[in-house]
XYZ file of C-alpha atoms in Angstrom:
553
model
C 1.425 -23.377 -32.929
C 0.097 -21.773 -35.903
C 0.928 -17.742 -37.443
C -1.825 -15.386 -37.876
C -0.956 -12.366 -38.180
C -3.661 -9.478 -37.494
C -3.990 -6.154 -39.215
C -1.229 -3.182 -39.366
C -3.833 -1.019 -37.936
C -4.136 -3.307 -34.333
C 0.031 -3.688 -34.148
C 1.386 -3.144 -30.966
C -1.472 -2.346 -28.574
C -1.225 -5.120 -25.677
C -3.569 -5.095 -23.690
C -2.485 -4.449 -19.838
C -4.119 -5.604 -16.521
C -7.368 -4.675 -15.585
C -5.872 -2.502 -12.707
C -4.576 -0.015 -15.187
C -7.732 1.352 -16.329
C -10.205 0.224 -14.148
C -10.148 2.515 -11.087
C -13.935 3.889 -10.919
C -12.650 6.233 -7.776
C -10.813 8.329 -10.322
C -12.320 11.588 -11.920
C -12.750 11.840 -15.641
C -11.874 15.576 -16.622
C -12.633 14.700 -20.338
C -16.583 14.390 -19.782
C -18.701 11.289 -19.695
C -17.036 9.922 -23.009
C -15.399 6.051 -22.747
C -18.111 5.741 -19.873
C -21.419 4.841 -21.014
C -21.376 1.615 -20.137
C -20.544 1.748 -16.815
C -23.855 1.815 -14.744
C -24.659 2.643 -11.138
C -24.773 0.002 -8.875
C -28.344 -1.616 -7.855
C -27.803 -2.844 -4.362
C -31.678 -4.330 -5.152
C -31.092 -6.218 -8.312
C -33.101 -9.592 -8.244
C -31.589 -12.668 -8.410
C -33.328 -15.683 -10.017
C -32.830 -18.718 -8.236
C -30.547 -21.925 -9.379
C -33.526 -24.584 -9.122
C -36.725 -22.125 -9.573
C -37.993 -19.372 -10.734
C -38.216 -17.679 -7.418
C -36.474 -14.262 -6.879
C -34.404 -13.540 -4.217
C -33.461 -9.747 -3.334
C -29.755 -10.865 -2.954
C -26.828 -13.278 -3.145
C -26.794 -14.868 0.727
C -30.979 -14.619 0.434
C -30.387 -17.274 -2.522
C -27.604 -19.419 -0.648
C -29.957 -20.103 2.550
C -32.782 -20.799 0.544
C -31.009 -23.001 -2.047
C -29.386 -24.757 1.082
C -32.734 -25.671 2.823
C -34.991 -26.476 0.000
C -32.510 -28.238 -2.495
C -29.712 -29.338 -0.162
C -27.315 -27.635 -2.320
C -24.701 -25.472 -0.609
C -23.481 -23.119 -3.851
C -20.435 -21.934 -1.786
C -18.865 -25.172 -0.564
C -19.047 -26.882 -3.692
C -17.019 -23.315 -4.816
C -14.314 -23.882 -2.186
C -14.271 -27.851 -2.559
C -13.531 -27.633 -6.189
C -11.080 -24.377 -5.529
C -12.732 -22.310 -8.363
C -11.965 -19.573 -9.172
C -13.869 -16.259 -11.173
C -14.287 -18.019 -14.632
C -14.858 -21.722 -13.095
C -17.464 -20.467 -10.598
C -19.173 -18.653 -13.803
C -19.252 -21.945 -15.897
C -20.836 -23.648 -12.633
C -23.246 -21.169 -12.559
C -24.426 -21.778 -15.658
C -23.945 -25.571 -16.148
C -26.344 -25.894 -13.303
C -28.876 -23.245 -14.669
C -28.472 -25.662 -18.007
C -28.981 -28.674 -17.065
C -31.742 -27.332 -14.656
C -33.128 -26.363 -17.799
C -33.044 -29.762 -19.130
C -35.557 -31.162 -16.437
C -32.608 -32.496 -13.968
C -33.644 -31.111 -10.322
C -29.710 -32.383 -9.208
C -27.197 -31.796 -11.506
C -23.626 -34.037 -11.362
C -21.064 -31.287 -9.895
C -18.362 -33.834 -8.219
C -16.206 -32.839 -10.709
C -14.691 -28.983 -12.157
C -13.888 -31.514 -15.861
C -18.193 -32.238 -15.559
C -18.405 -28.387 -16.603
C -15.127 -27.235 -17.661
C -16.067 -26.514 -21.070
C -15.906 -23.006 -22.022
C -19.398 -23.176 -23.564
C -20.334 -22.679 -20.341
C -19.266 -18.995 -19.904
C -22.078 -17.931 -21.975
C -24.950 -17.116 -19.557
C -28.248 -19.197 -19.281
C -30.159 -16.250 -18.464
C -29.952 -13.206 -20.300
C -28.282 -10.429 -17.310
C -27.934 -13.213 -14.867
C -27.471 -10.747 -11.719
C -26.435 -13.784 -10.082
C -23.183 -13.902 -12.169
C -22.631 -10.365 -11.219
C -22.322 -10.849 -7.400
C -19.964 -13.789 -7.487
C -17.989 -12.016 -4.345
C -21.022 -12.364 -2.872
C -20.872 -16.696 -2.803
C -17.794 -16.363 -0.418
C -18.607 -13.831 2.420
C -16.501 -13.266 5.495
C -17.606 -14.976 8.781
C -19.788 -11.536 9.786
C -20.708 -11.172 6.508
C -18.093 -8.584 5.133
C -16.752 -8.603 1.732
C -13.171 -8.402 1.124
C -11.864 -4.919 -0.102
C -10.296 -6.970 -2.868
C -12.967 -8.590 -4.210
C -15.238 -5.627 -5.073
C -18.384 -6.265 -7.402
C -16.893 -3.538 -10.295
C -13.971 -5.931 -10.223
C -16.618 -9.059 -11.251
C -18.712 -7.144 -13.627
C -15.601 -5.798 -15.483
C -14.495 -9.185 -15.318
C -17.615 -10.780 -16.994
C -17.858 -8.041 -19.476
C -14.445 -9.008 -20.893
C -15.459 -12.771 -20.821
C -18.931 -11.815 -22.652
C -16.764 -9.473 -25.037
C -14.247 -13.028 -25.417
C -17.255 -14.816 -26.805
C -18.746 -12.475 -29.507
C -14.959 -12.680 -31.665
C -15.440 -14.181 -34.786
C -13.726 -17.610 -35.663
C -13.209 -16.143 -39.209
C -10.654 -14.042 -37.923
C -8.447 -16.709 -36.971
C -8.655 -17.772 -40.588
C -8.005 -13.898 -41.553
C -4.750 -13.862 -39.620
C -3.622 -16.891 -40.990
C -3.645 -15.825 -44.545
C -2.153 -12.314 -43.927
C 0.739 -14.041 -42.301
C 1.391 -15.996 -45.196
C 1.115 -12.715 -47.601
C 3.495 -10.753 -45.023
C 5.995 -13.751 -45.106
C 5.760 -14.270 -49.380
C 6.445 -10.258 -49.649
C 9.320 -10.512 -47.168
C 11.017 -13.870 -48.985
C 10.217 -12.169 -52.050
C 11.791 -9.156 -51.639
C 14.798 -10.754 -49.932
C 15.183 -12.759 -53.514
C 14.600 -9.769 -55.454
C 17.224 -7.600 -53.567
C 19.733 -5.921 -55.757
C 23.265 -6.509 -55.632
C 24.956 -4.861 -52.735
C 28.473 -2.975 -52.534
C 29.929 -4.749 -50.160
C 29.510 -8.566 -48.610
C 28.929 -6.564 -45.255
C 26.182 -4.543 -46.761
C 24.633 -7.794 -48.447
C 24.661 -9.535 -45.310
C 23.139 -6.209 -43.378
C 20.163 -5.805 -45.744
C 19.483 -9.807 -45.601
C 19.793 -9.677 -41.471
C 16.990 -6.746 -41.681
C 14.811 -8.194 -43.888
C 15.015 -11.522 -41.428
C 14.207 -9.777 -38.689
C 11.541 -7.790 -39.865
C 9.787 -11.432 -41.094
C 10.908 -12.698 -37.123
C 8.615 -9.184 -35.847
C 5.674 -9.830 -37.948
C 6.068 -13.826 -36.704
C 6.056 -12.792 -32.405
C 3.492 -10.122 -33.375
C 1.021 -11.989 -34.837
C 0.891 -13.722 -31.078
C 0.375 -10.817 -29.305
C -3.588 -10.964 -29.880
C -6.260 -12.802 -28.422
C -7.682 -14.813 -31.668
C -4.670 -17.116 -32.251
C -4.343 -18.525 -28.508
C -8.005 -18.270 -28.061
C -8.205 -21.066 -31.394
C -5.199 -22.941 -29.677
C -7.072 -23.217 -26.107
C -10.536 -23.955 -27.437
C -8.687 -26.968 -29.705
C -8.729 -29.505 -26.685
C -7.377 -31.948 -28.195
C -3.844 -30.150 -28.239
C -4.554 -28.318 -24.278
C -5.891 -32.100 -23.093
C -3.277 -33.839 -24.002
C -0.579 -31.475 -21.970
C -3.404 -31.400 -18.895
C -3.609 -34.516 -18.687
C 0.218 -35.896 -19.115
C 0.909 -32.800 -16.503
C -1.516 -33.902 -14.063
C -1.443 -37.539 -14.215
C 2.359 -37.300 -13.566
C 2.224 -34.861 -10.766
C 4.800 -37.080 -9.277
C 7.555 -36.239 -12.340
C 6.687 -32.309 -11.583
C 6.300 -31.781 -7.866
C 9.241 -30.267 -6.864
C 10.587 -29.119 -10.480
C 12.429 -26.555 -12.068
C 10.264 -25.924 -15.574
C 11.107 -23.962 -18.624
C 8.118 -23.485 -21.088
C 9.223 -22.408 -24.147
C 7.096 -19.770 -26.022
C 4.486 -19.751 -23.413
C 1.521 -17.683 -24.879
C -1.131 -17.034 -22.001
C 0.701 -19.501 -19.551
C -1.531 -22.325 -19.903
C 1.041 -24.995 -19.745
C 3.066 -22.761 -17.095
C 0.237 -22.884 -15.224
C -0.669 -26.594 -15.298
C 3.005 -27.278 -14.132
C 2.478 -25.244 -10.894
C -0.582 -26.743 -10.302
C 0.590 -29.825 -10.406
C 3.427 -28.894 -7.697
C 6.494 -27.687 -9.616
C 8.642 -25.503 -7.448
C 9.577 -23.109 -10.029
C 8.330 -22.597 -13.491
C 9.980 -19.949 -16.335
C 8.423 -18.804 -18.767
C 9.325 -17.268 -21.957
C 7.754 -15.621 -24.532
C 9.046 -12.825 -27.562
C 5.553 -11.944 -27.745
C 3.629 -9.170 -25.871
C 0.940 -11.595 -24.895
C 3.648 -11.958 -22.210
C 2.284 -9.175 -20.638
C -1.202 -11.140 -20.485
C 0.570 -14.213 -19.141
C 1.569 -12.011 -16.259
C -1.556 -10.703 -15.181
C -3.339 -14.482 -15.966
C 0.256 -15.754 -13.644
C -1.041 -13.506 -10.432
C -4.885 -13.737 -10.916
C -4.647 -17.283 -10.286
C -2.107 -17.051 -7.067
C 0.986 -18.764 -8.618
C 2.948 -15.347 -8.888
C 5.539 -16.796 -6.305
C 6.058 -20.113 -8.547
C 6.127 -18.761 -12.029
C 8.247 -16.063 -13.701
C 7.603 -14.696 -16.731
C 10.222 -13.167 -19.040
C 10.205 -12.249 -22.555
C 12.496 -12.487 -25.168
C 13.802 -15.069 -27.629
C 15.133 -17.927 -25.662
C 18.431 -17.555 -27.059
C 19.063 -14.009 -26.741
C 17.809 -13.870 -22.508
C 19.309 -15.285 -19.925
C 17.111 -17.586 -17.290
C 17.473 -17.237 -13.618
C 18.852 -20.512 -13.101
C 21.794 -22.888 -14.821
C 19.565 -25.922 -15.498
C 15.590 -26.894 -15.812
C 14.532 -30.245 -15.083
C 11.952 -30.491 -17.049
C 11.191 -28.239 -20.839
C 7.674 -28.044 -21.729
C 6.877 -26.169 -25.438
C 3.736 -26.393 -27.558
C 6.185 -25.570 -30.666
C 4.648 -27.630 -33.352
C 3.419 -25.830 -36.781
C 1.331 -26.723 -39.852
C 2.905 -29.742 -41.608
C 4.864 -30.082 -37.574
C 8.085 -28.056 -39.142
C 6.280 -24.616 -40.283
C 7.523 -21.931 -37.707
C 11.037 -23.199 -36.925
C 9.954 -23.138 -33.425
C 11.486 -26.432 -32.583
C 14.630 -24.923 -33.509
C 14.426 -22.917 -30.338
C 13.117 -25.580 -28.236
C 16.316 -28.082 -29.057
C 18.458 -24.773 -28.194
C 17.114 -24.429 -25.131
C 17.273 -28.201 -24.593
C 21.008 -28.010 -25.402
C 21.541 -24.929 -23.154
C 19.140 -25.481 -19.779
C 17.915 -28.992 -19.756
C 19.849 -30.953 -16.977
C 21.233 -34.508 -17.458
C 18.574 -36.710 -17.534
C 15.624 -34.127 -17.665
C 12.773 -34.344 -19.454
C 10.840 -33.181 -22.988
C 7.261 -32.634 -22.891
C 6.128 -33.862 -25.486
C 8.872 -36.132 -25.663
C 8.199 -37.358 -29.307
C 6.704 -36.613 -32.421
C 6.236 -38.721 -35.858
C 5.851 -37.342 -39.388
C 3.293 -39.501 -41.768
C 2.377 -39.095 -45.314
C -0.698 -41.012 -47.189
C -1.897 -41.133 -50.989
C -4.404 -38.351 -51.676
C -7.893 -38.903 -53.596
C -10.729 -36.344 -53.335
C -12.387 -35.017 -56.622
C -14.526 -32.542 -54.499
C -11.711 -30.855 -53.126
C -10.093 -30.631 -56.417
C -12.902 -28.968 -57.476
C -13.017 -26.660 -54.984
C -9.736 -25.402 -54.524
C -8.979 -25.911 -58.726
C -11.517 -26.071 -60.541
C -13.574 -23.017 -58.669
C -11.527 -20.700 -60.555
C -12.482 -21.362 -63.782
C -16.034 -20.027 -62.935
C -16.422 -17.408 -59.893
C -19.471 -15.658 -59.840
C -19.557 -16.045 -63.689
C -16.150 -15.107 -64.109
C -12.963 -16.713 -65.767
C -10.321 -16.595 -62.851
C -8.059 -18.770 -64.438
C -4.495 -16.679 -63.910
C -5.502 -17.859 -60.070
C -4.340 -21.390 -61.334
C -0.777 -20.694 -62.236
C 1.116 -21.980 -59.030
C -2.222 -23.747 -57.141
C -0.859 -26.930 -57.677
C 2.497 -25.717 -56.166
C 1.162 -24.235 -52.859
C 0.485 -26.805 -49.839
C -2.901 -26.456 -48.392
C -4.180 -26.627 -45.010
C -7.140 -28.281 -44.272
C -9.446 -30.804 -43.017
C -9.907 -33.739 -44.982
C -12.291 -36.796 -45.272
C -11.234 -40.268 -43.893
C -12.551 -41.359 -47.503
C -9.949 -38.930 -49.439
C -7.085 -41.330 -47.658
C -6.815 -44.316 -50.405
C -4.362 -46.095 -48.899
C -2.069 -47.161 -45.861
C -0.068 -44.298 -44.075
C 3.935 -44.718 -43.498
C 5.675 -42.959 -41.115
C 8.922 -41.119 -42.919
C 10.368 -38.939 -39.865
C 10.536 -39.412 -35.925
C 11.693 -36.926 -33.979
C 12.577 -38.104 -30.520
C 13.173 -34.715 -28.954
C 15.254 -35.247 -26.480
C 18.096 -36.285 -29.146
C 16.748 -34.760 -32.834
C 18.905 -32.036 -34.137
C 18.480 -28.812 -35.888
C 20.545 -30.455 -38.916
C 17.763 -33.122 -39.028
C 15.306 -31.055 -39.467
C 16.159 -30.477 -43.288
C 15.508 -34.202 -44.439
C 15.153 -36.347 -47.018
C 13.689 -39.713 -46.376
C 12.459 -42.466 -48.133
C 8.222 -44.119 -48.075
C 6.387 -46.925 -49.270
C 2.428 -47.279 -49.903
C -0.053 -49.768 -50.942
C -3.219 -48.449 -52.613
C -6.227 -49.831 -50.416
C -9.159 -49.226 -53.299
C -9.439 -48.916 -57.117
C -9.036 -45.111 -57.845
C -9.864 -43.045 -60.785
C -6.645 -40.863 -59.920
C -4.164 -40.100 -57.614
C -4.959 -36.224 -56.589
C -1.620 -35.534 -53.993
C -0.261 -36.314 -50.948
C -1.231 -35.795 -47.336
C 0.868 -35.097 -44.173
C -0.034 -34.645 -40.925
C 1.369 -35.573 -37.922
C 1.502 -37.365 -34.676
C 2.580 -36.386 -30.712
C 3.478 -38.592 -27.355
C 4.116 -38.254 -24.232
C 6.593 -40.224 -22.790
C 7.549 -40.489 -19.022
C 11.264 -41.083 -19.645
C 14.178 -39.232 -21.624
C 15.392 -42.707 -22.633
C 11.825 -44.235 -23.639
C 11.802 -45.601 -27.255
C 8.950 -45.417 -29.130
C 8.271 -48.093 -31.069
C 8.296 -47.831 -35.016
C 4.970 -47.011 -36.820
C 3.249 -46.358 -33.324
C -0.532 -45.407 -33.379
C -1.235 -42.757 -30.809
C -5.031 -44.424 -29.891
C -2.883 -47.830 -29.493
C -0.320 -45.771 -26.853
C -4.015 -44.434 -24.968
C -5.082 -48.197 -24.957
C -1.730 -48.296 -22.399
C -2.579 -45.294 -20.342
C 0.076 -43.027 -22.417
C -0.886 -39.502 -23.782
C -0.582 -39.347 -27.079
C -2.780 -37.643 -30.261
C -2.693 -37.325 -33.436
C -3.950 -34.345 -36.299
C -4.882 -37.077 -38.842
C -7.860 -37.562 -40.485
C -8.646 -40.358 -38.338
C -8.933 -38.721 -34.873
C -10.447 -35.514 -34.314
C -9.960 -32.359 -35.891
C -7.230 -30.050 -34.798
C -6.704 -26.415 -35.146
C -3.208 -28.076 -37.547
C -5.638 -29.976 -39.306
C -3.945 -31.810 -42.546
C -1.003 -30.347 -44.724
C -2.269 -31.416 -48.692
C -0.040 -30.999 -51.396
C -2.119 -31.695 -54.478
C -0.694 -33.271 -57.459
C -0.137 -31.646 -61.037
C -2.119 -33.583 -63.636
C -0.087 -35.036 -66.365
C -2.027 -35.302 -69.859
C -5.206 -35.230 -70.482
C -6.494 -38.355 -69.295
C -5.986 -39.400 -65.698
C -4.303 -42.259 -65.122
C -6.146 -44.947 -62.650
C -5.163 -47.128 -59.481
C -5.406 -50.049 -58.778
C -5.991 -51.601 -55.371
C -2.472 -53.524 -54.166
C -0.750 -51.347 -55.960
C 2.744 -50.151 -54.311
C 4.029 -46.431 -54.393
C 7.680 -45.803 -53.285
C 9.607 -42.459 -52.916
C 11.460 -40.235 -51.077
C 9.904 -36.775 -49.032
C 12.092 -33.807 -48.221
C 11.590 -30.645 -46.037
C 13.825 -28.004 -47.140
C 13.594 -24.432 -45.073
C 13.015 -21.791 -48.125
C 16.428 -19.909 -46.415
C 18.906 -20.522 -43.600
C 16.452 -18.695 -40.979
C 13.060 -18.728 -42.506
C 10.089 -19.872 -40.773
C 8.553 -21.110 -44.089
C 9.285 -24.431 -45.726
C 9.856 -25.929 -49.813
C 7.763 -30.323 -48.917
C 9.549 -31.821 -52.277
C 8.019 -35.417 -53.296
C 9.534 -37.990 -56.037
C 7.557 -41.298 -56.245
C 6.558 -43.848 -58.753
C 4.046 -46.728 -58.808
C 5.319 -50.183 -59.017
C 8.774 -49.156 -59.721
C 8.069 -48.416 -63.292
C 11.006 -46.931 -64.321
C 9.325 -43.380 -64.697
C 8.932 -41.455 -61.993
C 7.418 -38.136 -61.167
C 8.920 -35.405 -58.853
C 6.952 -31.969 -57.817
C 8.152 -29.520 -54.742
C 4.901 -27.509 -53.019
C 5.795 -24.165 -50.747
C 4.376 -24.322 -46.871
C 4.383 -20.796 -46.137
C-alpha cells in the first residue's frame, strides 16, 4: 500500500451507494439545478451493430440479427462467462475493437482475453448499445426486471466514464501531501514544549499520534489511491491468481483481509469458495467496499467492518486463512504489517495460513549520473534561477522511483526475510549485515537501492530458500513478484537513497570490487508510520568506512 493523502478541502465526503441519490421518481422542490444531465429517455435510440455498421432500432433487434448473420449469441456468451455490469461493458467494447482491427470473430472463450480495464472506454462515441445492457438478458416473455432499470445502467456508465477522465498526477499529488502532513506532525511532536506533568506529556504526544494515524486512514478514503493500486496488475495478479489457482486451500474458509480497501481481495476469496470472509478497514472507503460487497451478490459471504483491527472485535474466535496487501514504499513504510502480525497473533488458527506468506528485503549499488542530475543538480538552475537552499537535506531524503536496469552496477543481496507467519514486530527495527561485488568499472558510486520481493507459499511451514528469485519460483508454478528494476514496474517502484559526495573529485570503481556493510530500518518514533534506512559500508575493507542515515517518510 502506498499514502496519498488528498486535499483538506475533499476530507470526509465518502461517497455512498448509488441508491441514496439516485431515485429519478422523487420531486426536486429546489428547481432543475444538480439535474442537467439527466436526459429523457429515447425508447428509439439506434443501436450500431457489433460486426457492421447496420442500425438496429433496439437491443433484442441487434441480438437476432447478430445471432443469424454472425453466429454470435451476445447474451450466452454474457451468462457463460457470468459477467456482470462492468465485464459485459469491456466485452462490448473489446469486440467493437478488435472488429475494428479487421477480425470478423473475435477470441471471447475467456473474461482474462478482455479483462483489461482499457476496455471500459467506449469504441464508439455514445455507444447506445452500452446503455441498454438490461436489455442483453430479457425475461422469457420479454420483460425486464424491475431491478435492472436502464437509469440504473446509464448512471452506472456515467460513473465508470467519470472513473476514466481522473488524472494519474493526482496520485502523485496525494503522495507528496502525505509526506508534508506526516513531516509537520513529527515535527511538531519534536518541537513540543516541555509539559507539566508526565501525564500531560504523554497526552499531547498520544494526540499528535493520532491525528498523524487520521490523516494516514483518510488519505484511503478516495478513489485515486486504490484506483493506482488496482490498475498496478502486477500487485492485483499476483493475489488473483494464488487465490484462484488454490481454490482448493479457500473453499470452505473462514478469511480475514486486513485493511481491505474496495474488497478486491475479499472478493477473490469468495469467489473462489470461502465460506466466510471479514473484512476490515479504518477507512471510509469501507463504505464503498460495502456497496462493491452486494453489487456483486456475495453480501451473504462477506462482512465488512471498519475499524483498526486491534481496537474491533471480529465475529468469530479464529480465521483460517489472513489475506493483507500491507506492504509500503521501501516494504516497511506504513507500519501496516504491524497490524497484520497482530491480527495473526490474535485470529489466525493453528496451522492457518498468510497470504502472501513471505517477503524479502534486497539492496544493490546505485550508479545513474542522469538522475543525479535531475533530482540534484536541477536546483542549481530552475527556470534561470539559483535554487540551491533546495539542496540542504536532498541527499538525506530517500526517493521513490523507477530506475534503469543500467543504474544497478552490481549484484543484489538479500539483507531481511520476513516469513510472515513467524516475523515479529521487534524484527521489524533491524540491523543486518550485506555484501556486493561491483559488476562494471564506474566513475562513482551515486547510493543505494532497495526494493523488494513477495511469494506465495501454499504452506505455513514452507521455507523459502535463501536468495530466492521470484521469476525462478514462477518457473515452478509458485506466485511470486518482485518491484525491482528487473521485472515490471510497480506502483512501489524502487526506494533510492542517494549518496553524499565526499571531496571534490569522485572516487571510481572498479569491476570485482567487494562492498560490505550493515543496513538498518529504524521507525522515526515508537508508533510512526515513517522510517530513518541508515547505511555504513566500505569497499574492500579499507579500514575507512562511510556511514549516512536517509528519512522514508
Amino acid at each position: 500500500m502506498t499514502v496519498p493523502v488528498p486535499s483538506s478541502a475533499s476530507l470526509d465526503v465518502p461517497r455512498h451507494a448509488a441508491s441514496d441519490t439516485s431515485d429519478t421518481s422523487s420531486t426536486n422542490d429546489g428547481g432543475d439545478d444538480g439535474w442537467e444531465d439527466v436526459e429523457p429517455e429515447d425508447e428509439s435510440q439506434s443501436i450500431i451493430g457489433l460486426f457492421s455498421d447496420d442500425i438496429y432500432p433496439d437491443v433484442r433487434s441487434l441480438l437476432k440479427d447478430t445471432k443469424e448473420r454472425y453466429s454470435f449469441d451476445l447474451a450466452k456468451v454474457q451468462k457463460d462467462l457470468e459477467l456482470d455490469f462492468f465485464g459485459t461493458v469491456k466485452l462490448i467494447n473489446y469486440i467493437r475493437s478488435e472488429v475494428k482491427k479487421g477480425v470478423q470473430k473475435p477470441d471471447v472463450s475467456s473474461r482474462s482475453l478482455f479483462d483489461d480495464d482499457v476496455y471500459l472506454k467506449p469504441v464508439i462515441e455514445d455507444d447506445a448499445l452500452l446503455y441498454n445492457l438490461d436489455d442483453i438478458a430479457l425475461d422469457d416473455d420479454g420483460l425486464q426486471s424491475e431491478n435492472h432499470r436502464k437509469t440504473d445502467t446509464e448512471a452506472q456508465l456515467r460513473e465508470v466514464q467519470e472513473e476514466l477522465c481522473r488524472l494519474q498526477e493526482q496520485f502523485s499529488n496525494y503522495r507528496l501531501a502525505v509526506q508534508q502532513s506526516l513531516n509537520v506532525q513529527l515535527s511538531n511532536d519534536d518541537d513540543d514544549p516541555p509539559q507539566p506533568t508526565n501525564v500531560d506529556r504523554n497526552d499531547a504526544r498520544r494526540s499528535i499520534t493520532e491525528e498523524v494515524d487520521s490523516d494516514y486512514f483518510k488519505s484511503y478514503s478516495y478513489n485515486a489511491i486504490h484506483e493506482s493500486m488496482l490498475k498496478d496488475t502486477v500487485r492485483t495478479d499476483a493475489y488473483r491468481d494464488f487465490i484462484y489457482d488454490h481454490k482448493g486451500l479457500f473453499k470452505g474458509k473462514t478469511v480475514l483481509d486486513v485493511g481491505c480497501g474496495t474488497g478486491i481481495l475479499s472478493m477473490f476469496c469468495a469467489k473462489a469458495g470461502a465460506k466466510k470472509v471479514i473484512a476490515v478497514d479504518n477507512s471510509s472507503i469501507i463504505e464503498k467496499a460495502r456497496v462493491n460487497v452486494f453489487a456483486n451478490g456475495f453480501g451473504d459471504v462477506i462482512t465488512c467492518i471498519r475499524g483498526k483491527i486491534e481496537e474491533i472485535k471480529l465475529p468469530v474466535p479464529q480465521v483460517d486463512i489472513i489475506v493483507s496487501e500491507w506492504m509500503g514504499y521501501g516494504l516497511l513504510f506504513e507500519a501496516m504489517l504491524d497490524s497484520v502480525i497482530w491480527a495473526r497473533d490474535r485470529y489466525l488458527a493453528p496451522g492457518g495460513l498468510m497470504v502472501p506468506s513471505h517477503a524479502t528485503l534486497r539492496i544493490a549499488p546505485f550508479a545513474d549520473p542522469d538522475f543525479v542530475d535531475s533530482h540534484v543538480s536541477f536546483w542549481r538552475n530552475v527556470y534561470g534561477f539559483d535554487m540551491s537552499s533546495m539542496l540542504e537535506s536532498v541527499h538525506n531524503e530517500a526517493i521513490i522511483a523507477g530506475t534503469k536496469t543500467s543504474s544497478v552496477v552490481g549484484d543484489s543481496a538479500v539483507f531481511l526475510q520476513l516469513p510472515l507467519h513467524t516475523i515479529t514486530v521487534e524484527e521489524l527495527n533491524f540491523l543486518k549485515t550485506f555484501e556486493l561485488t561491483i559488476a562494471h568499472d564506474v566513475p562513482r558510486l551515486d547510493g543505494w537501492l532497495i526494493w523488494f520481493d513477495i511469494f506465495f507459499l501454499t504452506s505455513p511451514t514452507a521455507k523459502l530458500k535463501n536468495g530466492a528469485l521470484p521469476w525462478e519460483l514462477r518457473k515452478e508454478g509458485l506466485v511470486a513478484f518482485t518491484t525491482g528494476p528487473f521485472g515490471p514496474e510497480t506502483h512501489w517502484q524502487q526506494c533510492v537513497l542517494l549518496i553524499q559526495p565526499e571531496g571534490e573529485k569522485p572516487v571510481p570503481l572498479q569491476k570485482g570490487q567487494v562492498i560490505r556493510g550493515q543496513i538498518g530500518y529504524q521507525k522515526k518514533k515508537k508508533d510512526a508510520r515513517a522510517l530513518d534506512i541508515e547505511v555504513r559500508w566500505s569497499i574492500d575493507d579499507c579500514s575507512s568506512s562511510r556511514h549516512q542515515t536517509w528519512s522514508l517518510q
